[in-house]
DNA sequence: ATGAAAGCGCTAACAA
DNA sequence: TTGTTAGCGCTTTCAT
């Protein structure tokens, strides 16, 4: 590794290692002269303190871990980016882990995370319901954890989510008010808290506007994009086809849109589509789609900010239940043609 | 941190810490009985060795760093994913860093990386031409580095790239052979090796097929999506508009496609578009676009594989010049309508 | 204002 | 086969 150490600097300057250490850490009990000499030599030799020695000695690493179920997903990707920006601004490093939607993998990461590699963790869970032994284990070890998006159901703590139900409600209301007679809901999983909330908002809008809702309109889709598209194509070919779509995930919105193109149905003139998405993708989506954009980056930075605040300020108890809502942004769009 | 240590295990079992350490590392000089006792207790207490102590002692961390210019970009994102899968399979951790296309940031990361945080580095450079002091510094410190995509021009080493020129040549040839009379090239920067190669392939195709090439057709675009789209819209409105587009970046392909939709020009009937992209996005792009897809995931895994091989096998010299090509996949598409 | 020395948790010589 | 001991590079009492 880097062969130049504090000891080496101390020898060169005829000082004790402790003095050099203090000088580098800008201790008040070191003379300005010595400080200058030390920092100058350190800069000249491009000295980098050994992070592992520091971590071992201080029992903290100035590193935060973030675990997401799918790092490739732009939403999580942007959350990581947002968290990283805050960490960097506060002198922390961020290490991102991918649980691949698998609780076992998540456990491995959590247990491996320890060994003192991180001071705290930001998590979006692979499974909100399942056993949370590994989370309790973190708590026992006094590793602060903050949850976002897919939050722990059976454990108290800070939880950052979006206003899923409200957004879904607004999007659905928009469709109904624009005159849609038959609106379908496309969801991925209503067992997750996120899925359940979006589904609830959809139902709520129908109830409040006094519109009948055929249970068959609540559609649960799979993860295979091709299959989803085929199912939707068949549906749009029928005469009884819907004239409104609320897609609870970006990929479902895209699948619906592509199915509509394939079946030569005009969007939004014949069928209106509202899709959940995230800020970055919102502008890339073709203009005829209305979007409910999650401020992913902001969510990441908010989590990191709160976590670092809790790390510094002992008065903040990160293990007490607290729910913070980062609101989505609904953008209705008309055709640009 | 984790309060349970080797010392604690040793006390519980009336053994020396060294014995416990050896048992946990499956040393041959420890009896099966002792091994079993130790591993059982370790598992029961969910003991995790302190990574920092280990790293400090062994002077290696079983961790690899990867630095990319833009982590959010799906291409780099997938490279990271590919590298991570290989690392994980080989017992290594991967830490991803974002240089934000900024050499200064990149330097900070490189220098900070040291302090013994990683054993080796995979990089795609923020700037291929600029001063490579930080890279030479890594070399002096015997930290192996492998480059991909945006590779070092003034430093020897292992370099993974795609067959940019050939792909670009094939894509352009496809357009010309399909009867396009005026093909434009949309590039982001021809100072990068990648940009230059793609531009070269475009020119080469024109030459080999004996087609005249108006220099005005070699367009250099900016990073602002909106501006790009507006420029292209204006161009497509003109009577002298091109009937073929080779987009050297995914975002440029999208900009062109959206401009074509806006100007109501049919793709691919009136204008054909070939766009560079990556495997994951290829299927998401609307079918009328032909794609040159880079196997980003494979590139990441190839880099990691070679690096780990070099780390294990002292016979492999990672500092000698070696260029490895991971070929792109060209998929011509006709309209699906 | 500076130095000496202990120790974070682990591994690896060297001893037994 | 197991134990003793030193030391990785750093910070932090405690002395001076």
XYZ file of C-alpha atoms (C1' of nucleotides) in Angstrom, chain A residues 5-6 18 21 47 50 53-54 57, chain D residues 7-15:
18
model
C 3.220 6.913 6.788
C 3.012 9.239 9.736
C 1.830 11.835 17.873
C -0.844 13.133 13.855
C 0.674 11.565 2.086
C -4.227 4.782 6.076
C -5.549 2.053 10.625
C -7.687 5.092 11.297
C -8.189 2.950 16.027
C 3.413 -5.238 14.781
C 0.326 -3.278 10.716
C -0.622 2.794 11.027
C -3.012 5.471 13.521
C -4.983 8.210 17.713
C -5.009 9.305 22.468
C -4.125 9.391 27.214
C -0.564 10.626 30.248
C 3.891 12.724 31.080
